Short mmCIF file of N, CA and C in Angstrom, two decimals:
data_model
loop_
_atom_site.label_atom_id
_atom_site.label_comp_id
_atom_site.label_asym_id
_atom_site.label_seq_id
_atom_site.Cartn_x
_atom_site.Cartn_y
_atom_site.Cartn_z
N MET A 84 69.64 16.76 5.76
CA MET A 84 68.58 17.67 6.07
C MET A 84 69.04 19.07 5.70
N GLY A 85 68.23 19.80 4.95
CA GLY A 85 68.61 21.12 4.49
C GLY A 85 68.18 22.22 5.43
N ARG A 86 68.52 23.41 5.03
CA ARG A 86 68.14 24.58 5.83
C ARG A 86 66.67 24.91 5.63
N ALA A 87 66.10 25.57 6.63
CA ALA A 87 64.71 25.99 6.54
C ALA A 87 64.58 27.10 5.52
N ARG A 88 63.51 27.07 4.78
CA ARG A 88 63.24 28.17 3.86
C ARG A 88 61.91 28.79 4.25
N PRO A 89 61.68 30.02 3.86
CA PRO A 89 60.44 30.67 4.28
C PRO A 89 59.23 29.87 3.81
N GLY A 90 58.32 29.64 4.73
CA GLY A 90 57.10 28.90 4.40
C GLY A 90 55.92 29.84 4.38
N ARG A 91 54.77 29.25 4.51
CA ARG A 91 53.56 30.07 4.51
C ARG A 91 53.43 30.82 5.83
N LYS A 92 52.58 31.83 5.81
CA LYS A 92 52.34 32.65 6.99
C LYS A 92 51.71 31.78 8.08
N PRO A 93 52.14 31.91 9.33
CA PRO A 93 51.59 31.06 10.38
C PRO A 93 50.11 31.36 10.63
N LEU A 94 49.39 30.32 10.99
CA LEU A 94 47.98 30.47 11.34
C LEU A 94 47.89 31.28 12.64
N PRO A 95 46.84 32.06 12.80
CA PRO A 95 46.72 32.80 14.06
C PRO A 95 46.40 31.86 15.22
N VAL A 96 46.82 32.24 16.42
CA VAL A 96 46.47 31.49 17.62
C VAL A 96 44.98 31.74 17.85
N GLU A 97 44.21 30.66 18.01
CA GLU A 97 42.76 30.77 18.05
C GLU A 97 42.23 31.57 19.23
N ASP A 98 42.83 31.44 20.40
CA ASP A 98 42.38 32.17 21.58
C ASP A 98 43.61 32.68 22.34
N PRO A 99 44.23 33.76 21.85
CA PRO A 99 45.51 34.19 22.41
C PRO A 99 45.46 34.61 23.88
N ALA A 100 44.29 34.98 24.40
CA ALA A 100 44.20 35.44 25.78
C ALA A 100 44.10 34.29 26.78
N SER A 101 43.81 33.10 26.31
CA SER A 101 43.64 31.95 27.21
C SER A 101 44.99 31.37 27.61
N PRO A 102 45.01 30.55 28.65
CA PRO A 102 46.26 29.87 29.02
C PRO A 102 46.81 29.02 27.88
N VAL A 103 45.93 28.36 27.15
CA VAL A 103 46.38 27.53 26.02
C VAL A 103 46.95 28.41 24.91
N GLY A 104 46.36 29.57 24.69
CA GLY A 104 46.87 30.50 23.69
C GLY A 104 48.27 30.98 24.04
N ALA A 105 48.47 31.28 25.32
CA ALA A 105 49.81 31.71 25.77
C ALA A 105 50.82 30.57 25.59
N PHE A 106 50.38 29.34 25.87
CA PHE A 106 51.26 28.18 25.70
C PHE A 106 51.62 28.01 24.22
N ALA A 107 50.64 28.17 23.34
CA ALA A 107 50.90 28.06 21.89
C ALA A 107 51.89 29.13 21.43
N ARG A 108 51.72 30.35 21.92
CA ARG A 108 52.66 31.42 21.55
C ARG A 108 54.07 31.10 22.06
N SER A 109 54.17 30.48 23.23
CA SER A 109 55.49 30.09 23.76
C SER A 109 56.13 29.02 22.89
N LEU A 110 55.33 28.07 22.41
CA LEU A 110 55.87 27.07 21.48
C LEU A 110 56.39 27.74 20.21
N ARG A 111 55.68 28.73 19.74
CA ARG A 111 56.14 29.47 18.55
C ARG A 111 57.47 30.16 18.81
N ARG A 112 57.59 30.77 20.00
CA ARG A 112 58.86 31.44 20.34
C ARG A 112 60.01 30.44 20.41
N LEU A 113 59.74 29.25 20.93
CA LEU A 113 60.78 28.22 20.97
C LEU A 113 61.24 27.88 19.56
N ARG A 114 60.29 27.72 18.65
CA ARG A 114 60.62 27.42 17.25
C ARG A 114 61.44 28.57 16.64
N GLU A 115 61.07 29.80 16.95
CA GLU A 115 61.82 30.97 16.45
C GLU A 115 63.26 30.92 16.97
N ARG A 116 63.43 30.64 18.27
CA ARG A 116 64.77 30.57 18.86
C ARG A 116 65.60 29.45 18.25
N ALA A 117 64.93 28.39 17.81
CA ALA A 117 65.64 27.25 17.21
C ALA A 117 66.06 27.52 15.77
N GLY A 118 65.72 28.69 15.25
CA GLY A 118 66.11 29.03 13.88
C GLY A 118 64.95 28.97 12.89
N ARG A 119 63.74 28.90 13.41
CA ARG A 119 62.52 28.86 12.60
C ARG A 119 62.52 27.75 11.55
N PRO A 120 62.75 26.51 11.99
CA PRO A 120 62.73 25.41 11.02
C PRO A 120 61.31 25.19 10.50
N ALA A 121 61.21 24.70 9.29
CA ALA A 121 59.91 24.36 8.72
C ALA A 121 59.31 23.23 9.54
N TYR A 122 58.00 23.19 9.60
CA TYR A 122 57.34 22.13 10.37
C TYR A 122 57.66 20.75 9.79
N ARG A 123 57.88 20.68 8.49
CA ARG A 123 58.28 19.40 7.89
C ARG A 123 59.63 18.94 8.43
N MET A 124 60.53 19.90 8.61
CA MET A 124 61.85 19.56 9.17
C MET A 124 61.70 19.10 10.62
N LEU A 125 60.83 19.77 11.37
CA LEU A 125 60.60 19.34 12.75
C LEU A 125 60.01 17.94 12.78
N ALA A 126 59.08 17.67 11.86
CA ALA A 126 58.49 16.33 11.79
C ALA A 126 59.56 15.28 11.51
N GLU A 127 60.49 15.60 10.64
CA GLU A 127 61.59 14.66 10.35
C GLU A 127 62.44 14.42 11.59
N GLU A 128 62.61 15.45 12.40
CA GLU A 128 63.41 15.32 13.62
C GLU A 128 62.73 14.43 14.65
N THR A 129 61.40 14.25 14.56
CA THR A 129 60.71 13.40 15.54
C THR A 129 60.84 11.92 15.19
N ARG A 130 61.28 11.59 13.98
CA ARG A 130 61.37 10.19 13.56
C ARG A 130 62.28 9.33 14.44
N PRO A 131 63.47 9.80 14.82
CA PRO A 131 64.34 8.93 15.64
C PRO A 131 63.80 8.65 17.03
N ASN A 132 62.92 9.50 17.54
CA ASN A 132 62.39 9.34 18.90
C ASN A 132 60.89 9.13 18.85
N PRO A 133 60.43 7.89 18.68
CA PRO A 133 58.98 7.67 18.63
C PRO A 133 58.31 8.17 19.89
N PRO A 134 57.07 8.59 19.82
CA PRO A 134 56.20 8.53 18.65
C PRO A 134 56.52 9.64 17.66
N HIS A 135 56.32 9.33 16.38
CA HIS A 135 56.56 10.27 15.30
C HIS A 135 55.32 11.12 15.09
N TYR A 136 55.50 12.41 14.92
CA TYR A 136 54.39 13.32 14.64
C TYR A 136 54.65 14.03 13.33
N GLY A 137 53.59 14.21 12.56
CA GLY A 137 53.68 14.90 11.28
C GLY A 137 53.70 16.40 11.45
N ALA A 138 53.99 17.07 10.33
CA ALA A 138 54.07 18.53 10.33
C ALA A 138 52.76 19.17 10.77
N THR A 139 51.63 18.59 10.37
CA THR A 139 50.34 19.18 10.73
C THR A 139 50.11 19.14 12.23
N ALA A 140 50.40 18.01 12.86
CA ALA A 140 50.23 17.90 14.32
C ALA A 140 51.11 18.91 15.04
N LEU A 141 52.32 19.09 14.59
CA LEU A 141 53.24 20.03 15.23
C LEU A 141 52.79 21.48 15.00
N ARG A 142 52.30 21.77 13.80
CA ARG A 142 51.81 23.12 13.49
C ARG A 142 50.58 23.43 14.34
N LEU A 143 49.66 22.48 14.46
CA LEU A 143 48.44 22.71 15.22
C LEU A 143 48.72 22.92 16.70
N ALA A 144 49.81 22.35 17.20
CA ALA A 144 50.18 22.57 18.60
C ALA A 144 50.44 24.04 18.88
N THR A 145 50.79 24.80 17.86
CA THR A 145 51.10 26.23 18.03
C THR A 145 49.93 27.14 17.68
N THR A 146 48.76 26.56 17.40
CA THR A 146 47.63 27.40 16.98
C THR A 146 46.31 27.07 17.64
N ARG A 147 46.14 25.87 18.17
CA ARG A 147 44.83 25.41 18.59
C ARG A 147 44.35 26.02 19.89
N ARG A 148 43.03 25.94 20.08
CA ARG A 148 42.40 26.36 21.32
C ARG A 148 42.57 25.28 22.39
N LYS A 149 42.82 24.06 21.94
CA LYS A 149 42.95 22.92 22.83
C LYS A 149 44.44 22.67 23.14
N LEU A 150 44.71 22.35 24.38
CA LEU A 150 46.09 22.07 24.78
C LEU A 150 46.57 20.81 24.07
N PRO A 151 47.71 20.87 23.39
CA PRO A 151 48.21 19.67 22.71
C PRO A 151 48.58 18.60 23.74
N ALA A 152 48.58 17.36 23.30
CA ALA A 152 48.99 16.27 24.18
C ALA A 152 50.44 16.47 24.59
N LEU A 153 50.76 16.00 25.78
CA LEU A 153 52.13 16.15 26.29
C LEU A 153 53.14 15.48 25.35
N ASP A 154 52.77 14.35 24.76
CA ASP A 154 53.66 13.68 23.81
C ASP A 154 54.01 14.58 22.63
N VAL A 155 53.03 15.34 22.14
CA VAL A 155 53.27 16.24 21.01
C VAL A 155 54.22 17.36 21.44
N VAL A 156 53.99 17.90 22.63
CA VAL A 156 54.86 18.98 23.13
C VAL A 156 56.29 18.47 23.29
N GLU A 157 56.44 17.29 23.86
CA GLU A 157 57.79 16.73 24.04
C GLU A 157 58.47 16.51 22.69
N ALA A 158 57.73 16.00 21.71
CA ALA A 158 58.30 15.80 20.37
C ALA A 158 58.69 17.13 19.76
N PHE A 159 57.86 18.15 19.93
CA PHE A 159 58.14 19.49 19.41
C PHE A 159 59.43 20.04 20.02
N VAL A 160 59.56 19.91 21.33
CA VAL A 160 60.76 20.43 22.03
C VAL A 160 62.00 19.66 21.57
N ARG A 161 61.90 18.33 21.52
CA ARG A 161 63.05 17.53 21.06
C ARG A 161 63.46 17.92 19.64
N ALA A 162 62.47 18.12 18.77
CA ALA A 162 62.76 18.47 17.38
C ALA A 162 63.43 19.84 17.30
N CYS A 163 62.96 20.80 18.09
CA CYS A 163 63.59 22.13 18.09
C CYS A 163 65.03 22.04 18.60
N CYS A 164 65.25 21.24 19.64
CA CYS A 164 66.62 21.05 20.16
C CYS A 164 67.52 20.42 19.10
N ALA A 165 67.02 19.39 18.44
CA ALA A 165 67.82 18.71 17.42
C ALA A 165 68.14 19.66 16.27
N HIS A 166 67.17 20.47 15.86
CA HIS A 166 67.42 21.42 14.77
C HIS A 166 68.45 22.47 15.20
N ALA A 167 68.31 22.98 16.42
CA ALA A 167 69.24 24.00 16.90
C ALA A 167 70.67 23.45 16.99
N ARG A 168 70.80 22.19 17.37
CA ARG A 168 72.14 21.59 17.43
C ARG A 168 72.69 21.33 16.02
N ALA A 169 71.81 20.97 15.09
CA ALA A 169 72.26 20.69 13.72
C ALA A 169 72.61 21.98 12.97
N PHE A 170 71.93 23.08 13.30
CA PHE A 170 72.16 24.36 12.62
C PHE A 170 72.40 25.46 13.65
N PRO A 171 73.52 25.40 14.36
CA PRO A 171 73.77 26.39 15.42
C PRO A 171 73.87 27.81 14.91
N GLU A 172 74.21 27.98 13.63
CA GLU A 172 74.32 29.34 13.08
C GLU A 172 72.97 30.05 12.99
N THR A 173 71.86 29.31 12.98
CA THR A 173 70.54 29.94 12.91
C THR A 173 69.85 29.98 14.26
N ALA A 174 70.31 29.20 15.23
CA ALA A 174 69.67 29.13 16.54
C ALA A 174 70.19 30.21 17.46
N GLN A 175 69.35 30.62 18.40
CA GLN A 175 69.73 31.62 19.39
C GLN A 175 70.31 30.92 20.61
N GLY A 176 71.35 31.49 21.18
CA GLY A 176 71.94 30.94 22.39
C GLY A 176 73.00 29.90 22.05
N GLY A 177 73.76 29.57 23.05
CA GLY A 177 74.81 28.58 22.87
C GLY A 177 74.28 27.18 23.09
N ALA A 178 75.19 26.24 23.18
CA ALA A 178 74.81 24.84 23.37
C ALA A 178 74.03 24.65 24.66
N SER A 179 74.36 25.41 25.69
CA SER A 179 73.67 25.25 26.96
C SER A 179 72.19 25.67 26.87
N ALA A 180 71.88 26.54 25.91
CA ALA A 180 70.48 26.95 25.72
C ALA A 180 69.63 25.83 25.14
N TRP A 181 70.26 24.82 24.60
CA TRP A 181 69.53 23.73 23.94
C TRP A 181 69.78 22.39 24.63
N ALA A 182 69.96 22.42 25.95
CA ALA A 182 70.10 21.19 26.73
C ALA A 182 68.72 20.53 26.77
N GLU A 183 68.59 19.46 26.02
CA GLU A 183 67.28 18.83 25.80
C GLU A 183 66.59 18.41 27.10
N ARG A 184 67.34 17.77 27.98
CA ARG A 184 66.73 17.28 29.22
C ARG A 184 66.13 18.43 30.04
N GLN A 185 66.89 19.52 30.17
CA GLN A 185 66.42 20.67 30.94
C GLN A 185 65.20 21.31 30.27
N LEU A 186 65.27 21.49 28.95
CA LEU A 186 64.13 22.09 28.24
C LEU A 186 62.88 21.22 28.34
N LEU A 187 63.06 19.91 28.25
CA LEU A 187 61.90 19.02 28.37
C LEU A 187 61.25 19.17 29.74
N GLU A 188 62.05 19.24 30.80
CA GLU A 188 61.49 19.41 32.15
C GLU A 188 60.74 20.73 32.26
N GLU A 189 61.31 21.80 31.70
CA GLU A 189 60.65 23.11 31.75
C GLU A 189 59.32 23.08 31.00
N TRP A 190 59.30 22.42 29.85
CA TRP A 190 58.07 22.37 29.05
C TRP A 190 57.04 21.44 29.67
N ARG A 191 57.47 20.37 30.31
CA ARG A 191 56.51 19.50 31.02
C ARG A 191 55.83 20.28 32.14
N LEU A 192 56.63 21.05 32.89
CA LEU A 192 56.07 21.86 33.96
C LEU A 192 55.11 22.90 33.39
N ALA A 193 55.51 23.58 32.32
CA ALA A 193 54.64 24.58 31.70
C ALA A 193 53.34 23.95 31.20
N TRP A 194 53.45 22.73 30.65
CA TRP A 194 52.25 22.04 30.15
C TRP A 194 51.30 21.74 31.31
N ARG A 195 51.85 21.23 32.42
CA ARG A 195 51.00 20.92 33.59
C ARG A 195 50.35 22.17 34.15
N GLN A 196 51.10 23.26 34.23
CA GLN A 196 50.54 24.51 34.74
C GLN A 196 49.43 25.02 33.81
N THR A 197 49.63 24.88 32.51
CA THR A 197 48.61 25.31 31.56
C THR A 197 47.36 24.45 31.69
N LEU A 198 47.56 23.16 31.86
CA LEU A 198 46.42 22.25 32.04
C LEU A 198 45.62 22.64 33.27
N LEU A 199 46.31 22.90 34.38
CA LEU A 199 45.61 23.31 35.61
C LEU A 199 44.89 24.64 35.42
N ALA A 200 45.55 25.59 34.78
CA ALA A 200 44.93 26.90 34.55
C ALA A 200 43.71 26.77 33.65
N GLU A 201 43.81 25.95 32.63
CA GLU A 201 42.68 25.76 31.71
C GLU A 201 41.52 25.07 32.41
N ASN A 202 41.80 24.06 33.21
CA ASN A 202 40.74 23.38 33.96
C ASN A 202 40.09 24.34 34.95
N SER A 203 40.90 25.18 35.58
CA SER A 203 40.37 26.16 36.52
C SER A 203 39.47 27.16 35.80
N ALA A 204 39.88 27.59 34.61
CA ALA A 204 39.07 28.53 33.83
C ALA A 204 37.75 27.89 33.43
N HIS A 205 37.78 26.62 33.02
CA HIS A 205 36.54 25.93 32.65
C HIS A 205 35.63 25.76 33.86
N ALA A 206 36.21 25.43 35.01
CA ALA A 206 35.41 25.26 36.22
C ALA A 206 34.74 26.58 36.60
N HIS A 207 35.46 27.69 36.45
CA HIS A 207 34.90 29.00 36.76
C HIS A 207 33.75 29.32 35.81
N GLN A 208 33.91 29.03 34.53
CA GLN A 208 32.84 29.27 33.55
C GLN A 208 31.63 28.40 33.87
N ASP A 209 31.87 27.14 34.21
CA ASP A 209 30.78 26.22 34.50
C ASP A 209 30.03 26.62 35.76
N ALA A 210 30.71 27.26 36.70
CA ALA A 210 30.07 27.65 37.95
C ALA A 210 28.98 28.70 37.72
N HIS A 211 29.07 29.42 36.63
CA HIS A 211 28.08 30.45 36.33
C HIS A 211 26.88 29.92 35.56
N ARG A 212 26.87 28.63 35.27
CA ARG A 212 25.73 28.03 34.59
C ARG A 212 24.79 27.43 35.63
N PRO A 213 23.54 27.82 35.66
CA PRO A 213 22.64 27.28 36.69
C PRO A 213 22.37 25.79 36.48
N ASN A 214 22.24 25.08 37.59
CA ASN A 214 21.89 23.66 37.59
C ASN A 214 22.87 22.79 36.82
N GLN A 215 24.12 23.22 36.73
CA GLN A 215 25.12 22.42 36.03
C GLN A 215 26.24 22.07 37.00
N PRO A 216 26.46 20.79 37.24
CA PRO A 216 27.56 20.41 38.14
C PRO A 216 28.91 20.73 37.52
N VAL A 217 29.87 21.07 38.35
CA VAL A 217 31.22 21.38 37.90
C VAL A 217 32.08 20.15 38.17
N LEU A 218 32.63 19.56 37.12
CA LEU A 218 33.46 18.38 37.26
C LEU A 218 34.82 18.63 36.64
N ALA A 219 35.65 19.38 37.31
CA ALA A 219 37.04 19.62 36.89
C ALA A 219 37.17 19.95 35.42
N GLY A 220 36.34 20.87 34.92
CA GLY A 220 36.47 21.33 33.55
C GLY A 220 35.85 20.42 32.52
N LEU A 221 35.13 19.38 32.94
CA LEU A 221 34.47 18.52 31.96
C LEU A 221 33.23 19.22 31.43
N PRO A 222 32.73 18.81 30.27
CA PRO A 222 31.52 19.44 29.75
C PRO A 222 30.36 19.24 30.72
N PRO A 223 29.37 20.15 30.70
CA PRO A 223 28.26 20.02 31.62
C PRO A 223 27.46 18.74 31.38
N VAL A 224 26.92 18.20 32.45
CA VAL A 224 26.11 16.99 32.37
C VAL A 224 24.70 17.38 31.95
N THR A 225 24.15 16.66 31.01
CA THR A 225 22.77 16.90 30.60
C THR A 225 21.97 15.65 30.89
N GLY A 226 20.72 15.82 31.28
CA GLY A 226 19.87 14.68 31.59
C GLY A 226 19.35 14.03 30.32
N THR A 227 19.56 12.76 30.19
CA THR A 227 19.02 11.99 29.08
C THR A 227 18.50 10.68 29.61
N ALA A 228 17.60 10.08 28.88
CA ALA A 228 17.04 8.79 29.29
C ALA A 228 17.98 7.67 28.88
N ILE A 229 18.28 6.80 29.82
CA ILE A 229 19.05 5.61 29.53
C ILE A 229 18.17 4.45 29.97
N VAL A 230 17.78 3.63 29.05
CA VAL A 230 16.85 2.55 29.31
C VAL A 230 17.47 1.55 30.28
N GLY A 231 16.73 1.21 31.35
CA GLY A 231 17.16 0.20 32.29
C GLY A 231 18.18 0.66 33.31
N ARG A 232 18.44 1.93 33.39
CA ARG A 232 19.44 2.43 34.34
C ARG A 232 18.88 3.53 35.25
N ALA A 233 17.60 3.46 35.53
CA ALA A 233 16.96 4.51 36.33
C ALA A 233 17.56 4.60 37.73
N ASP A 234 17.84 3.46 38.37
CA ASP A 234 18.41 3.48 39.72
C ASP A 234 19.80 4.11 39.73
N GLU A 235 20.63 3.70 38.75
CA GLU A 235 21.97 4.25 38.67
C GLU A 235 21.95 5.74 38.37
N LEU A 236 21.06 6.15 37.44
CA LEU A 236 20.96 7.58 37.12
C LEU A 236 20.47 8.38 38.32
N GLY A 237 19.56 7.82 39.08
CA GLY A 237 19.07 8.50 40.27
C GLY A 237 20.19 8.72 41.28
N LEU A 238 21.04 7.70 41.44
CA LEU A 238 22.18 7.81 42.34
C LEU A 238 23.16 8.88 41.86
N VAL A 239 23.46 8.89 40.56
CA VAL A 239 24.37 9.89 40.00
C VAL A 239 23.78 11.28 40.14
N ARG A 240 22.48 11.43 39.87
CA ARG A 240 21.84 12.74 40.01
C ARG A 240 21.90 13.22 41.46
N ALA A 241 21.72 12.30 42.41
CA ALA A 241 21.77 12.68 43.82
C ALA A 241 23.18 13.12 44.21
N ILE A 242 24.18 12.41 43.73
CA ILE A 242 25.57 12.76 44.03
C ILE A 242 25.92 14.12 43.43
N LEU A 243 25.49 14.34 42.18
CA LEU A 243 25.83 15.58 41.49
C LEU A 243 24.85 16.71 41.80
N LYS A 244 23.79 16.37 42.53
CA LYS A 244 22.76 17.37 42.88
C LYS A 244 22.14 17.99 41.63
N VAL A 245 21.86 17.12 40.67
CA VAL A 245 21.18 17.56 39.44
C VAL A 245 19.70 17.35 39.65
N PRO A 246 18.87 18.37 39.35
CA PRO A 246 17.43 18.19 39.53
C PRO A 246 16.90 17.04 38.66
N THR A 247 15.98 16.28 39.24
CA THR A 247 15.40 15.16 38.51
C THR A 247 14.32 15.68 37.57
N ARG A 248 14.39 15.22 36.36
CA ARG A 248 13.36 15.57 35.38
C ARG A 248 13.23 14.39 34.43
N ARG A 249 12.08 14.26 33.90
CA ARG A 249 11.84 13.14 33.01
C ARG A 249 12.22 13.55 31.60
N ALA A 250 13.14 12.82 31.03
CA ALA A 250 13.57 13.10 29.65
C ALA A 250 12.55 12.54 28.68
N PRO A 251 12.36 13.20 27.54
CA PRO A 251 11.41 12.68 26.57
C PRO A 251 11.87 11.33 26.03
N CYS A 252 10.92 10.44 25.81
CA CYS A 252 11.25 9.11 25.31
C CYS A 252 11.12 9.09 23.80
N ALA A 253 11.93 8.24 23.21
CA ALA A 253 11.91 8.12 21.76
C ALA A 253 10.71 7.31 21.29
N SER A 254 10.18 6.46 22.13
CA SER A 254 9.09 5.59 21.70
C SER A 254 8.05 5.47 22.79
N ARG A 255 6.79 5.60 22.44
CA ARG A 255 5.69 5.43 23.39
C ARG A 255 5.34 3.95 23.56
N HIS A 256 5.99 3.09 22.76
CA HIS A 256 5.68 1.67 22.81
C HIS A 256 6.46 0.94 23.89
N LEU A 257 7.47 1.57 24.44
CA LEU A 257 8.24 0.94 25.50
C LEU A 257 7.51 1.13 26.82
N PRO A 258 7.45 0.13 27.67
CA PRO A 258 6.64 0.21 28.91
C PRO A 258 7.05 1.38 29.81
N HIS A 259 8.35 1.67 29.93
CA HIS A 259 8.74 2.75 30.84
C HIS A 259 8.45 4.13 30.28
N CYS A 260 8.13 4.22 28.97
CA CYS A 260 7.86 5.51 28.36
C CYS A 260 6.37 5.81 28.31
N ALA A 261 5.57 4.83 28.59
CA ALA A 261 4.13 5.04 28.49
C ALA A 261 3.72 6.07 29.52
N GLY A 262 3.00 7.05 29.10
CA GLY A 262 2.54 8.11 29.98
C GLY A 262 1.41 7.62 30.88
N PRO A 263 0.96 8.45 31.84
CA PRO A 263 -0.09 8.05 32.76
C PRO A 263 -1.43 7.90 32.06
#
């Protein structure tokens, strides 16, 4: 495995003010501390420890608006540790700075905190939408017709306190869609 060479300019973080944006910037700083290896080199470092992730998946973890999967973060951290150990002259800190087990625990905790913060932010945004139930950061529920499930939908609407409304039917030929 060779040394990293200058690559293309990094993509901007899509939402730098969000918890996920801060997490992405932290992943970038970790890569910088590891000696700024190319994403292809990081991808190669993930091969010995499945699951294997490609350069694109690792690069997107440092730029996306969406929190990367924990598996991707763990692979990214392991790859940075492996690169820093293989090329200590380019990495910041001594061997103790690249203790993989400790770094993985720190990043797992940071990932969980980011997930909670992001869910909290989504719940807060959803609370300002009228007539929309808040379900731990899930997208808002919209009323649609589901054929043959009127009783179940009524129960769900009652639980979620969603106002009952009749959704438009795709066909007037179906008995339940026939108007009065």
